[in-house]
Structures are given as C-alpha cells and as structure tokens.
Amino acid sequence: MGGGRSKEGASRADFLAKLRGLSRATVAMNSSLTLAEVLQVVAEQARLVVGCHQSITSFTAGEDLSQAVNAISLSDKYAAWRTYDEKPDGTGIYRLVVEKNRPYRLTQEELESHPAFRGFSWAAARHPPMRGWLAVPIVDRRGENIGIIQLSDKFEGEFDEEDEQILVQLAQIAAVATDNARLYEAEKAGKKRAERSVKAREAFISIASHELRTPITTLGLQLDQIDLAIRKLPGGERFEPKLAVARRQLEKLNGLVTELVDVSRARAGRLDLQLEDVDLGEVAAEVVERMGEQAKLAGCAIALEAPAGIVGRWDRIRLDQVITNLLSNALKYGAGKPVKVAGSGDAAMAHLVVVDHGIGIAPEDQDRVFEPFERIKTMRAGGLGLGLWIVRQIVDRFGGRIRVESELGHGATFCVDIPRAGNPVDEDRVEPT
Ligand SMILES: Nc1ncnc2c1ncn2[C@@H]1O[C@H](COP(=O)(O)OP(=O)(O)OP(=O)(O)O)[C@@H](O)[C@H]1O
Ligand SMILES: [Mg+2]
C-alpha cells in the first residue's frame, strides 16, 4: 500500500514539474519577440519539459518544405555537436511530419528501419547520434504546418504517450508565440517604412520650398521691369489689368511657398521668433487693410474691433501670420457674410477672435483642421491645409492657446489667447535663421 502511494506521489510531483515547465515555456515564448528567439526558446523548453538530450526546432521555410530556420538545444552529453548546423532539407522523415501534419514517435529501432529515415545517412556522420525520436508539427490557426519540434535521447526510457501530448501542447503554444512574433515584426517593419516616408516627405518639402523661392523672386523682378516698360508704351495701360492678375497669382504662389517653408521650419523646431513690443490692434488693422481686396472679391465686409494699446512681447511677423491665416479662412469659408476681427486684453493675456458666418466646421472635424494637410473634403476653395497648423505652431510658441467654436452651416469663431509677456522660454533662446 505504502509503495503505491509513494508511486502516485512521485507521478504527481512529476506532473507538477511538467506543468511548471509548460507555463514557464508559455511565459518565455510570449516575452521573446523575434521569430528566431521564439524558435530558440521552443527548442530549449521542449527539451527541458520532456527531459531529453536533443531538441531541434525548425520553421518550414520553402515551398520544398526545407526547414531553413532552425534552432538547436543539446545537453552537455552532446556538447561536441553544439556547432551542428545542418538544416533539414525537406526530404526524408522530416517531410513526413510536415506533410502528414501529425506527431511521430519511434524507438531507435523503429527509426532505423523506417523507409523514410534511410536517406538521412548522408548527414548522419555529422549529426549527433540519435536514440529514439519524437517529432510533432507546429500548426498555425488555419491548420497549416509551419514547422517541427523534434526530440531525441530521452533521459530515461523511451518517449511515451504522455511526452507526446506534452509536446503537442508546447507546439500549440509555439504556434501562438510565432503568430505574435510575426505580427510584431510586421508592425516594426511597417513603422519603419512610415517613418522613412515621413522623413522623405519632409525633406522634399524643405528642398522644394527653398528651390521655388528663387524663381518666384526673379519672376517678381521681371514683372516690375515689364510694368515699367509698358508704362512708357503708348496705350500701354491696357496691359495693366493683365499685369495685375499676374502679380496676384505670383503673390498667391509666394504665399503657398511661405507656408511650405514655415512648415518645414516648424517641423524641424526652427520657427524663429523675434520678440519685441507689438501692438495687437495695430497689426490687426494692417492685416485687415492688406486683405481689403480679397474681402471685396469674397463679398465679405470686415468689422475690426481691436483697439490700439494691447501691447505684448511677440514676434510681429508671426502675429501678422496668425491673423492673416485666420482672416483668410474666414473670407474663404465665410460664404460672403460679414466677418469680424476683434482684439481685447487684460493685464496678463491678449485675446484675438475671428468670427465668420459661413459654412462652419462639424464638431468631429474641429480637432482635425489644426493638423497639417488636413482639409475638409467638400471644400472647393484652394489651399494646402497648412494655415491652421502653422497658426497653432505659432500660438504654441507664444505660450498661448487656440480653439474653435463652430456648428456646421453656422459659421466659425476662432479664439486665440496669448500671454502678453511673451513666452519666457523664447526670450533667451537664440534662434538660427
Ligand atoms: N473659418 C472656417 N470655416 C469653415 N471651415 C474652416 C474655417 N477655417 C478652416 N476651415 C477648414 O479647415 C481646413 C484647414 O484649414 P487651413 O487654414 O489649415 O487650410 P486651408 O485653408 O485649406 O489651406 P491653406 O493652407 O491655404 O490655409 C480648411 O480646409 C477648411 O476645411
Ligand atoms: Mg487656410
């Protein structure tokens, strides 16, 4: 009786040890991330859990069922063979496991007399000597074979039914870990590709925008000279309207290129600020004055409600850009209705509000419009979708905030709050130009 209980006790202990081995394997496989690592962990854990001297794990790599991706784990008994790197070539008894997609368990005698094993003799001289064979396929979710785990030379006795079942479990864990590793590797590769394409795009924008500058400047000078020349021609005035169109188009082109240059600068963290005392009302008045013609074309009356005297430590050109972009949007998307530019301030902050009564922005699009190259599809008006992004970059650099309040079809109100003291971070920063 006593003998029986101790035998049961021993097999329970054995069972527990194997269970622990399996759960250790699960953890190890799920934390090792590359395919090669997964394979190595499978080889090692399979040998330890079952308890044997040799383990070779491979992934089916080629159409020919060759097992080109391979990991090996050998006990000290076979230390001399640890450099063995012959890869199963997809013939012989490996092929059987892959094709039939089921486990094989053979004693050494059965192995040697197996017809599929005979072809192995060519590699046998370099292969660690075998003693019995247990091989199970690794099968993916669709039931297709993706590899094999093979064991040989059990510590004690022959491989049995229980070993086979344990190895089948391990192969299932290995299949999941393999899936995870594949996903992880694909995701990593995808991220790298995306990063490269963003870099390429940025480099392109930066180079293209600078290259466009030169011909635009030249073209402007040429237009000036043509202007002078036709003034001297009798009846030359009739060319004036055409010249005005050419100038407007050139200005538009210049504006677009400026946006691109700003984007590439802001992206590189080189949006340079030259802080000085600037009057918000004054700048707003300048912008409104400058955009008079555009407002007329858009059919929008502009109401300016920004008193002089709201002075802060800002960069004049960048502040001008903020107002210009917001006002240009208000005219573009304002449906010909009146537009308002208002400025106010308290001791610490200045507030700028640009209001239109045009097409408005749906709530779900309100965050998106501040992102680069984001435009709302239904738009017929031209543009790059950069204006608001640049505005937000500038406002950020001023240490301020921008938000939009809008309802689709009922106009939009853009509110900008900026500290009058400027952004202290920028005061002592020397900016390269
Ligand atoms: N006042 C507004 N009313 C309605 N929609 C607006 C308004 N301002 C911006 N939008 C929407 O947000 C998008 C992004 O604006 P943003 O100024 O960044 O780009 P854009 O005007 O299209 O081009 P640009 O780069 O020339 O400014 C616009 O395409 C438009 O769909
Ligand atoms: Mg715009």
CSV table of C-alpha atoms and ligand atoms in Angstrom, one decimal:
chain,number,residue,atom,x,y,z
A,1,MET,CA,0.0,0.0,0.0
A,2,GLY,CA,2.7,2.4,1.1
A,3,GLY,CA,4.6,1.7,-2.1
A,4,GLY,CA,1.5,2.5,-4.2
A,5,ARG,CA,1.0,5.9,-2.5
A,6,SER,CA,4.6,6.9,-3.0
A,7,LYS,CA,4.4,6.0,-6.7
A,8,GLU,CA,1.3,8.1,-7.0
A,9,GLY,CA,3.1,10.9,-5.1
A,10,ALA,CA,6.1,10.6,-7.4
A,11,SER,CA,3.9,10.9,-10.6
A,12,ARG,CA,2.1,13.9,-9.2
A,13,ALA,CA,5.4,15.6,-8.5
A,14,ASP,CA,6.5,14.7,-12.0
A,15,PHE,CA,3.2,16.0,-13.4
A,16,LEU,CA,3.5,19.3,-11.4
A,17,ALA,CA,7.1,19.7,-12.7
A,18,LYS,CA,5.9,19.3,-16.3
A,19,LEU,CA,3.1,21.7,-15.7
A,20,ARG,CA,5.5,24.3,-14.3
A,21,GLY,CA,7.7,23.6,-17.3
A,22,LEU,CA,4.8,24.3,-19.7
A,23,SER,CA,3.8,27.5,-18.0
A,24,ARG,CA,7.4,28.7,-17.9
A,25,ALA,CA,7.6,28.0,-21.7
A,26,THR,CA,4.4,30.0,-22.3
A,27,VAL,CA,5.8,33.0,-20.4
A,28,ALA,CA,9.2,32.7,-22.1
A,29,MET,CA,7.7,32.4,-25.6
A,30,ASN,CA,5.4,35.3,-25.2
A,31,SER,CA,8.1,37.6,-24.0
A,32,SER,CA,10.6,36.7,-26.6
A,33,LEU,CA,9.7,38.6,-29.7
A,34,THR,CA,11.6,37.8,-32.8
A,35,LEU,CA,10.9,34.6,-34.7
A,36,ALA,CA,14.5,33.4,-34.2
A,37,GLU,CA,14.1,33.9,-30.4
A,38,VAL,CA,10.8,32.1,-30.3
A,39,LEU,CA,12.4,29.2,-32.1
A,40,GLN,CA,15.3,29.0,-29.7
A,41,VAL,CA,13.0,29.2,-26.6
A,42,VAL,CA,10.8,26.4,-28.1
A,43,ALA,CA,13.9,24.2,-28.7
A,44,GLU,CA,15.2,24.7,-25.2
A,45,GLN,CA,11.8,24.5,-23.3
A,46,ALA,CA,10.8,21.4,-25.3
A,47,ARG,CA,14.0,19.6,-24.2
A,48,LEU,CA,13.6,20.6,-20.6
A,49,VAL,CA,9.9,19.9,-20.2
A,50,VAL,CA,10.1,16.4,-21.7
A,51,GLY,CA,13.5,15.7,-20.3
A,52,CYS,CA,15.9,14.6,-23.1
A,53,HIS,CA,19.3,15.4,-24.5
A,54,GLN,CA,18.5,16.7,-28.0
A,55,SER,CA,16.0,19.1,-29.4
A,56,ILE,CA,15.8,20.6,-32.9
A,57,THR,CA,13.1,23.1,-33.8
A,58,SER,CA,12.6,24.5,-37.3
A,59,PHE,CA,10.2,26.5,-39.3
A,60,THR,CA,9.1,25.3,-42.7
A,61,ALA,CA,10.7,27.9,-44.9
A,62,GLY,CA,10.5,27.0,-48.6
A,63,GLU,CA,7.9,25.5,-50.9
A,64,ASP,CA,10.1,22.5,-51.0
A,65,LEU,CA,9.4,22.0,-47.2
A,66,SER,CA,13.0,22.7,-46.3
A,67,GLN,CA,13.4,23.7,-42.7
A,68,ALA,CA,15.8,26.6,-43.2
A,69,VAL,CA,15.0,28.4,-40.0
A,70,ASN,CA,16.4,26.2,-37.3
A,71,ALA,CA,17.3,26.2,-33.6
A,72,ILE,CA,19.0,23.5,-31.6
A,73,SER,CA,19.3,22.7,-28.0
A,74,LEU,CA,21.7,19.9,-26.7
A,75,SER,CA,22.5,18.7,-23.2
A,76,ASP,CA,26.2,18.6,-22.1
A,77,LYS,CA,26.2,15.0,-23.2
A,78,TYR,CA,26.2,16.3,-26.8
A,79,ALA,CA,28.3,19.4,-26.2
A,80,ALA,CA,30.6,18.4,-29.0
A,81,TRP,CA,27.8,18.8,-31.5
A,82,ARG,CA,26.6,22.2,-30.5
A,83,THR,CA,28.0,23.7,-33.7
A,84,TYR,CA,26.0,21.3,-35.8
A,85,ASP,CA,24.2,23.5,-38.3
A,86,GLU,CA,22.9,21.1,-41.0
A,87,LYS,CA,19.4,22.2,-41.9
A,88,PRO,CA,16.7,19.7,-42.6
A,89,ASP,CA,16.3,19.9,-46.4
A,90,GLY,CA,12.8,18.8,-46.6
A,91,THR,CA,13.4,15.2,-47.6
A,92,GLY,CA,13.2,12.1,-45.5
A,93,ILE,CA,11.4,11.7,-42.3
A,94,TYR,CA,11.0,15.5,-41.6
A,95,ARG,CA,9.0,15.8,-44.7
A,96,LEU,CA,6.6,13.1,-43.4
A,97,VAL,CA,5.8,15.2,-40.3
A,98,VAL,CA,5.3,18.4,-42.3
A,99,GLU,CA,3.1,16.7,-44.9
A,100,LYS,CA,1.0,14.5,-42.7
A,101,ASN,CA,1.0,17.3,-40.1
A,102,ARG,CA,0.8,14.8,-37.2
A,103,PRO,CA,3.2,13.6,-34.5
A,104,TYR,CA,5.7,10.7,-35.0
A,105,ARG,CA,7.0,8.7,-32.1
A,106,LEU,CA,9.6,6.0,-32.8
A,107,THR,CA,12.1,3.9,-30.9
A,108,GLN,CA,15.6,3.9,-32.2
A,109,GLU,CA,14.9,0.5,-33.8
A,110,GLU,CA,11.7,1.7,-35.5
A,111,LEU,CA,13.5,4.8,-36.6
A,112,GLU,CA,16.4,3.0,-38.2
A,113,SER,CA,14.1,0.5,-40.0
A,114,HIS,CA,11.8,3.3,-41.2
A,115,PRO,CA,12.0,3.7,-45.0
A,116,ALA,CA,11.8,7.5,-44.9
A,117,PHE,CA,14.8,7.6,-42.5
A,118,ARG,CA,17.3,5.8,-44.7
A,119,GLY,CA,18.0,8.8,-46.8
A,120,PHE,CA,19.4,10.5,-43.7
A,121,SER,CA,22.7,8.6,-43.8
A,122,TRP,CA,24.5,11.4,-45.7
A,123,ALA,CA,24.2,13.8,-42.7
A,124,ALA,CA,24.2,11.1,-40.0
A,125,ALA,CA,28.0,11.2,-39.7
A,126,ARG,CA,27.9,14.8,-38.5
A,127,HIS,CA,24.6,14.6,-36.8
A,128,PRO,CA,24.6,13.9,-33.0
A,129,PRO,CA,23.8,10.1,-32.6
A,130,MET,CA,20.1,9.6,-32.2
A,131,ARG,CA,18.3,7.5,-29.6
A,132,GLY,CA,14.6,7.3,-30.3
A,133,TRP,CA,12.6,10.1,-31.9
A,134,LEU,CA,9.6,12.2,-31.0
A,135,ALA,CA,8.5,14.8,-33.6
A,136,VAL,CA,5.4,17.0,-33.6
A,137,PRO,CA,4.3,19.5,-36.2
A,138,ILE,CA,3.8,23.2,-35.3
A,139,VAL,CA,0.5,24.1,-36.9
A,140,ASP,CA,-0.9,27.6,-37.4
A,141,ARG,CA,-4.5,28.8,-36.8
A,142,ARG,CA,-5.6,27.7,-40.3
A,143,GLY,CA,-4.3,24.2,-39.6
A,144,GLU,CA,-1.3,24.6,-41.9
A,145,ASN,CA,2.1,23.3,-41.0
A,146,ILE,CA,4.6,26.0,-40.1
A,147,GLY,CA,7.4,23.8,-38.5
A,148,ILE,CA,8.5,20.9,-36.4
A,149,ILE,CA,9.7,20.2,-32.9
A,150,GLN,CA,11.9,17.1,-32.7
A,151,LEU,CA,13.4,15.4,-29.7
A,152,SER,CA,15.8,12.6,-29.3
A,153,ASP,CA,17.5,10.6,-26.5
A,154,LYS,CA,15.2,10.8,-23.5
A,155,PHE,CA,17.0,11.0,-20.1
A,156,GLU,CA,15.2,7.7,-19.0
A,157,GLY,CA,13.5,5.1,-21.2
A,158,GLU,CA,11.6,5.7,-24.4
A,159,PHE,CA,9.4,8.6,-25.4
A,160,ASP,CA,5.8,7.8,-24.3
A,161,GLU,CA,2.3,8.9,-24.9
A,162,GLU,CA,2.5,11.5,-22.2
A,163,ASP,CA,5.6,13.1,-23.7
A,164,GLU,CA,3.9,13.3,-27.0
A,165,GLN,CA,0.9,15.0,-25.5
A,166,ILE,CA,3.0,17.5,-23.7
A,167,LEU,CA,5.0,18.2,-26.8
A,168,VAL,CA,1.7,18.8,-28.8
A,169,GLN,CA,0.7,21.3,-26.1
A,170,LEU,CA,4.0,23.0,-26.4
A,171,ALA,CA,3.7,23.1,-30.2
A,172,GLN,CA,0.4,24.9,-29.8
A,173,ILE,CA,1.9,27.5,-27.5
A,174,ALA,CA,4.8,27.8,-30.0
A,175,ALA,CA,2.3,28.4,-32.9
A,176,VAL,CA,0.7,31.3,-30.9
A,177,ALA,CA,4.0,32.8,-30.0
A,178,THR,CA,5.0,32.5,-33.6
A,179,ASP,CA,1.9,34.4,-34.7
A,180,ASN,CA,2.7,37.1,-32.1
A,181,ALA,CA,6.3,37.3,-33.3
A,182,ARG,CA,5.3,37.6,-36.9
A,183,LEU,CA,2.8,40.4,-36.1
A,184,TYR,CA,5.3,42.2,-34.0
A,185,GLU,CA,8.0,42.0,-36.8
A,186,ALA,CA,5.5,43.2,-39.4
A,187,GLU,CA,4.4,46.0,-37.2
A,188,LYS,CA,8.0,47.0,-36.6
A,189,ALA,CA,8.7,46.9,-40.3
A,190,GLY,CA,5.6,49.0,-41.1
A,191,LYS,CA,6.6,51.6,-38.5
A,192,LYS,CA,10.0,51.9,-40.1
A,193,ARG,CA,8.5,52.3,-43.5
A,194,ALA,CA,6.1,55.0,-42.3
A,195,GLU,CA,8.9,56.9,-40.5
A,196,ARG,CA,11.0,56.8,-43.7
A,197,SER,CA,8.2,58.1,-45.8
A,198,VAL,CA,7.5,61.0,-43.4
A,199,LYS,CA,11.2,61.9,-43.4
A,200,ALA,CA,11.3,61.8,-47.2
A,201,ARG,CA,8.2,64.0,-47.4
A,202,GLU,CA,9.7,66.5,-45.0
A,203,ALA,CA,13.0,66.6,-46.9
A,204,PHE,CA,11.1,67.0,-50.1
A,205,ILE,CA,9.0,69.9,-48.7
A,206,SER,CA,12.1,71.6,-47.3
A,207,ILE,CA,14.1,71.4,-50.5
A,208,ALA,CA,11.2,72.1,-52.9
A,209,SER,CA,10.1,75.2,-51.0
A,210,HIS,CA,13.6,76.7,-50.9
A,211,GLU,CA,14.1,75.9,-54.6
A,212,LEU,CA,10.8,77.6,-55.5
A,213,ARG,CA,11.8,80.8,-53.8
A,214,THR,CA,14.4,81.8,-56.3
A,215,PRO,CA,12.3,81.7,-59.5
A,216,ILE,CA,9.5,83.5,-57.7
A,217,THR,CA,11.8,86.3,-56.7
A,218,THR,CA,13.2,86.5,-60.2
A,219,LEU,CA,9.7,86.5,-61.7
A,220,GLY,CA,8.7,89.4,-59.4
A,221,LEU,CA,11.6,91.5,-60.5
A,222,GLN,CA,10.8,90.7,-64.2
A,223,LEU,CA,7.2,91.8,-63.6
A,224,ASP,CA,8.4,95.1,-62.2
A,225,GLN,CA,10.5,95.7,-65.3
A,226,ILE,CA,7.7,94.8,-67.7
A,227,ASP,CA,5.5,97.2,-65.7
A,228,LEU,CA,8.0,100.0,-66.2
A,229,ALA,CA,8.4,99.2,-69.9
A,230,ILE,CA,4.7,99.2,-70.7
A,231,ARG,CA,4.1,102.4,-68.9
A,232,LYS,CA,6.3,104.0,-71.4
A,233,LEU,CA,4.5,102.5,-74.3
A,234,PRO,CA,1.7,104.5,-75.9
A,235,GLY,CA,-1.6,102.7,-74.9
A,236,GLY,CA,0.4,100.5,-72.5
A,237,GLU,CA,-2.2,101.0,-69.8
A,238,ARG,CA,-4.4,98.3,-71.4
A,239,PHE,CA,-1.9,95.7,-70.2
A,240,GLU,CA,-2.2,96.9,-66.6
A,241,PRO,CA,-5.1,94.6,-65.7
A,242,LYS,CA,-3.3,91.6,-67.1
A,243,LEU,CA,-0.2,92.5,-65.2
A,244,ALA,CA,-2.2,92.9,-62.0
A,245,VAL,CA,-3.6,89.4,-62.5
A,246,ALA,CA,0.0,88.1,-62.9
A,247,ARG,CA,1.1,89.9,-59.7
A,248,ARG,CA,-1.8,88.5,-57.7
A,249,GLN,CA,-1.1,85.0,-58.9
A,250,LEU,CA,2.6,85.4,-58.1
A,251,GLU,CA,1.6,86.6,-54.6
A,252,LYS,CA,-0.5,83.6,-54.1
A,253,LEU,CA,2.3,81.4,-55.2
A,254,ASN,CA,4.6,83.2,-52.8
A,255,GLY,CA,2.1,82.7,-50.0
A,256,LEU,CA,2.0,79.0,-50.6
A,257,VAL,CA,5.7,78.7,-50.7
A,258,THR,CA,6.0,80.7,-47.5
A,259,GLU,CA,3.6,78.2,-45.9
A,260,LEU,CA,5.7,75.3,-47.0
A,261,VAL,CA,8.9,77.0,-45.7
A,262,ASP,CA,7.2,77.6,-42.4
A,263,VAL,CA,6.0,74.0,-42.2
A,264,SER,CA,9.5,72.6,-42.8
A,265,ARG,CA,10.9,75.1,-40.2
A,266,ALA,CA,8.2,74.3,-37.6
A,267,ARG,CA,8.7,70.6,-38.1
A,268,ALA,CA,12.4,71.0,-37.5
A,269,GLY,CA,11.7,73.1,-34.4
A,270,ARG,CA,13.2,76.2,-36.1
A,271,LEU,CA,10.2,78.5,-36.2
A,272,ASP,CA,12.2,81.6,-35.3
A,273,LEU,CA,10.7,84.3,-33.1
A,274,GLN,CA,12.0,87.8,-32.8
A,275,LEU,CA,10.3,89.2,-29.7
A,276,GLU,CA,9.6,92.9,-29.4
A,277,ASP,CA,6.8,95.1,-28.1
A,278,VAL,CA,4.0,94.7,-30.6
A,279,ASP,CA,0.5,96.3,-30.6
A,280,LEU,CA,-2.2,93.7,-31.4
A,281,GLY,CA,-4.7,96.3,-32.6
A,282,GLU,CA,-2.1,97.8,-34.9
A,283,VAL,CA,-1.2,94.5,-36.5
A,284,ALA,CA,-4.8,93.5,-36.9
A,285,ALA,CA,-5.6,96.9,-38.6
A,286,GLU,CA,-2.7,96.3,-41.0
A,287,VAL,CA,-3.9,92.8,-41.9
A,288,VAL,CA,-7.4,94.0,-42.5
A,289,GLU,CA,-6.2,96.8,-44.7
A,290,ARG,CA,-3.9,94.4,-46.7
A,291,MET,CA,-6.7,91.9,-47.2
A,292,GLY,CA,-9.2,94.5,-48.3
A,293,GLU,CA,-9.2,93.4,-51.9
A,294,GLN,CA,-9.5,89.7,-51.1
A,295,ALA,CA,-12.5,90.6,-48.8
A,296,LYS,CA,-14.1,92.5,-51.7
A,297,LEU,CA,-13.7,89.5,-54.0
A,298,ALA,CA,-15.2,87.3,-51.3
A,299,GLY,CA,-18.1,89.7,-50.8
A,300,CYS,CA,-17.4,89.9,-47.1
A,301,ALA,CA,-17.5,93.1,-45.1
A,302,ILE,CA,-14.8,93.1,-42.3
A,303,ALA,CA,-15.6,94.7,-39.0
A,304,LEU,CA,-12.5,95.5,-37.0
A,305,GLU,CA,-13.0,95.8,-33.2
A,306,ALA,CA,-9.4,95.8,-32.0
A,307,PRO,CA,-8.4,99.0,-30.1
A,308,ALA,CA,-4.8,100.1,-30.2
A,309,GLY,CA,-2.8,99.7,-27.0
A,310,ILE,CA,-3.0,95.9,-26.4
A,311,VAL,CA,0.8,95.6,-26.4
A,312,GLY,CA,2.7,92.4,-25.7
A,313,ARG,CA,6.2,90.8,-26.2
A,314,TRP,CA,5.5,89.0,-29.5
A,315,ASP,CA,7.1,88.4,-32.9
A,316,ARG,CA,5.4,90.9,-35.2
A,317,ILE,CA,5.6,88.9,-38.4
A,318,ARG,CA,4.3,85.7,-36.7
A,319,LEU,CA,1.4,87.5,-35.1
A,320,ASP,CA,0.6,89.0,-38.5
A,321,GLN,CA,0.7,85.5,-39.9
A,322,VAL,CA,-1.8,84.2,-37.3
A,323,ILE,CA,-4.3,87.0,-38.1
A,324,THR,CA,-3.8,86.7,-41.8
A,325,ASN,CA,-4.4,82.9,-41.8
A,326,LEU,CA,-7.5,83.2,-39.7
A,327,LEU,CA,-8.9,86.1,-41.6
A,328,SER,CA,-8.1,84.4,-44.9
A,329,ASN,CA,-10.0,81.3,-43.8
A,330,ALA,CA,-12.9,83.5,-42.6
A,331,LEU,CA,-13.1,85.0,-46.1
A,332,LYS,CA,-12.6,81.7,-47.9
A,333,TYR,CA,-15.2,79.8,-45.9
A,334,GLY,CA,-17.4,82.7,-44.9
A,335,ALA,CA,-20.0,82.4,-47.6
A,336,GLY,CA,-19.9,86.1,-48.4
A,337,LYS,CA,-21.3,87.1,-45.0
A,338,PRO,CA,-19.8,89.7,-42.7
A,339,VAL,CA,-16.6,88.8,-40.8
A,340,LYS,CA,-15.3,90.2,-37.5
A,341,VAL,CA,-11.8,90.6,-36.2
A,342,ALA,CA,-11.8,91.6,-32.5
A,343,GLY,CA,-9.0,92.1,-30.0
A,344,SER,CA,-9.1,92.6,-26.3
A,345,GLY,CA,-6.7,92.2,-23.3
A,346,ASP,CA,-6.3,92.2,-19.6
A,347,ALA,CA,-3.1,92.5,-17.6
A,348,ALA,CA,-1.7,89.1,-18.4
A,349,MET,CA,-3.4,88.0,-21.6
A,350,ALA,CA,-4.4,89.2,-25.0
A,351,HIS,CA,-7.4,87.8,-26.9
A,352,LEU,CA,-8.0,87.7,-30.6
A,353,VAL,CA,-11.3,86.5,-32.0
A,354,VAL,CA,-12.0,86.0,-35.7
A,355,VAL,CA,-15.7,85.3,-36.5
A,356,ASP,CA,-17.4,84.4,-39.7
A,357,HIS,CA,-21.0,83.2,-40.6
A,358,GLY,CA,-20.1,80.8,-43.3
A,359,ILE,CA,-20.1,77.0,-43.8
A,360,GLY,CA,-18.8,76.2,-40.3
A,361,ILE,CA,-17.0,73.0,-39.1
A,362,ALA,CA,-18.7,69.9,-37.8
A,363,PRO,CA,-17.7,69.0,-34.2
A,364,GLU,CA,-16.0,65.8,-35.3
A,365,ASP,CA,-13.7,67.8,-37.7
A,366,GLN,CA,-12.8,70.5,-35.2
A,367,ASP,CA,-9.6,68.9,-33.9
A,368,ARG,CA,-8.5,67.7,-37.3
A,369,VAL,CA,-8.4,71.1,-39.0
A,370,PHE,CA,-5.4,72.0,-36.9
A,371,GLU,CA,-3.4,69.1,-38.3
A,372,PRO,CA,-1.1,69.5,-41.3
A,373,PHE,CA,-2.5,68.9,-44.7
A,374,GLU,CA,-6.0,68.3,-43.2
A,375,ARG,CA,-8.8,69.8,-45.2
A,376,ILE,CA,-12.5,69.1,-45.2
A,377,LYS,CA,-13.4,67.2,-48.3
A,378,THR,CA,-16.4,69.2,-49.6
A,379,MET,CA,-14.2,72.2,-50.0
A,380,ARG,CA,-13.9,73.8,-53.4
A,381,ALA,CA,-11.7,76.7,-52.3
A,382,GLY,CA,-8.0,76.0,-52.9
A,383,GLY,CA,-5.3,75.7,-50.2
A,384,LEU,CA,-2.8,73.2,-48.8
A,385,GLY,CA,-4.5,72.7,-45.5
A,386,LEU,CA,-1.5,74.1,-43.6
A,387,GLY,CA,-2.7,77.5,-42.5
A,388,LEU,CA,-4.3,76.4,-39.2
A,389,TRP,CA,-1.4,74.1,-38.4
A,390,ILE,CA,1.0,76.9,-38.8
A,391,VAL,CA,-1.2,79.2,-36.7
A,392,ARG,CA,-1.3,76.6,-33.9
A,393,GLN,CA,2.5,76.2,-34.0
A,394,ILE,CA,3.0,79.9,-33.7
A,395,VAL,CA,0.4,80.3,-30.9
A,396,ASP,CA,2.1,77.4,-29.1
A,397,ARG,CA,5.5,79.2,-29.4
A,398,PHE,CA,3.9,82.3,-27.9
A,399,GLY,CA,2.9,80.1,-25.0
A,400,GLY,CA,-0.8,80.6,-25.9
A,401,ARG,CA,-3.8,78.6,-27.0
A,402,ILE,CA,-6.2,78.4,-29.9
A,403,ARG,CA,-9.7,76.9,-30.1
A,404,VAL,CA,-12.6,76.9,-32.5
A,405,GLU,CA,-16.3,77.1,-31.7
A,406,SER,CA,-18.5,76.2,-34.6
A,407,GLU,CA,-21.6,74.5,-35.8
A,408,LEU,CA,-21.9,73.1,-39.3
A,409,GLY,CA,-23.6,75.7,-41.5
A,410,HIS,CA,-23.5,78.4,-38.9
A,411,GLY,CA,-20.1,79.9,-39.2
A,412,ALA,CA,-16.9,79.6,-37.1
A,413,THR,CA,-15.3,81.5,-34.3
A,414,PHE,CA,-11.6,81.1,-33.8
A,415,CYS,CA,-10.3,82.3,-30.4
A,416,VAL,CA,-6.6,82.9,-29.6
A,417,ASP,CA,-5.3,83.6,-26.1
A,418,ILE,CA,-1.7,84.7,-25.8
A,419,PRO,CA,0.3,85.9,-22.8
A,420,ARG,CA,1.4,89.5,-23.1
A,421,ALA,CA,4.7,88.8,-21.5
A,422,GLY,CA,5.6,86.6,-24.5
A,423,ASN,CA,6.9,83.1,-24.0
A,424,PRO,CA,9.7,83.4,-21.4
A,425,VAL,CA,11.3,80.2,-22.9
A,426,ASP,CA,11.8,82.0,-26.1
A,427,GLU,CA,13.2,85.3,-24.7
A,428,ASP,CA,16.6,83.8,-24.1
A,429,ARG,CA,16.7,81.4,-26.9
A,430,VAL,CA,19.0,82.4,-29.8
A,431,GLU,CA,17.3,81.2,-32.9
A,432,PRO,CA,19.2,80.3,-36.1
A,433,THR,CA,17.5,81.6,-39.2
B,1,LIG,N1,-13.5,79.7,-40.8
B,1,LIG,C1,-13.6,78.4,-41.3
B,1,LIG,N2,-14.9,78.0,-41.6
B,1,LIG,C2,-15.1,76.7,-42.0
B,1,LIG,N3,-14.1,75.8,-42.2
B,1,LIG,C3,-12.8,76.2,-42.0
B,1,LIG,C4,-12.5,77.5,-41.5
B,1,LIG,N4,-11.2,77.6,-41.3
B,1,LIG,C5,-10.7,76.4,-41.7
B,1,LIG,N5,-11.7,75.6,-42.1
B,1,LIG,C6,-11.5,74.2,-42.5
B,1,LIG,O1,-10.2,73.7,-42.0
B,1,LIG,C7,-9.4,73.3,-43.1
B,1,LIG,C8,-8.0,73.6,-42.7
B,1,LIG,O2,-7.7,75.0,-42.7
B,1,LIG,P1,-6.3,75.6,-43.1
B,1,LIG,O3,-6.3,77.0,-43.0
B,1,LIG,O4,-5.3,74.8,-42.3
B,1,LIG,O5,-6.1,75.1,-44.6
B,1,LIG,P2,-6.7,75.7,-45.9
B,1,LIG,O6,-7.4,77.0,-45.7
B,1,LIG,O7,-7.5,74.6,-46.6
B,1,LIG,O8,-5.4,75.9,-46.8
B,1,LIG,P3,-4.2,76.9,-46.5
B,1,LIG,O9,-3.0,76.0,-46.3
B,1,LIG,O10,-4.1,77.7,-47.7
B,1,LIG,O11,-4.6,77.7,-45.3
B,1,LIG,C9,-9.9,74.0,-44.3
B,1,LIG,O12,-9.6,73.3,-45.5
B,1,LIG,C10,-11.4,74.1,-44.0
B,1,LIG,O13,-12.0,72.9,-44.4
B,2,MG,MG,-6.3,78.5,-44.6
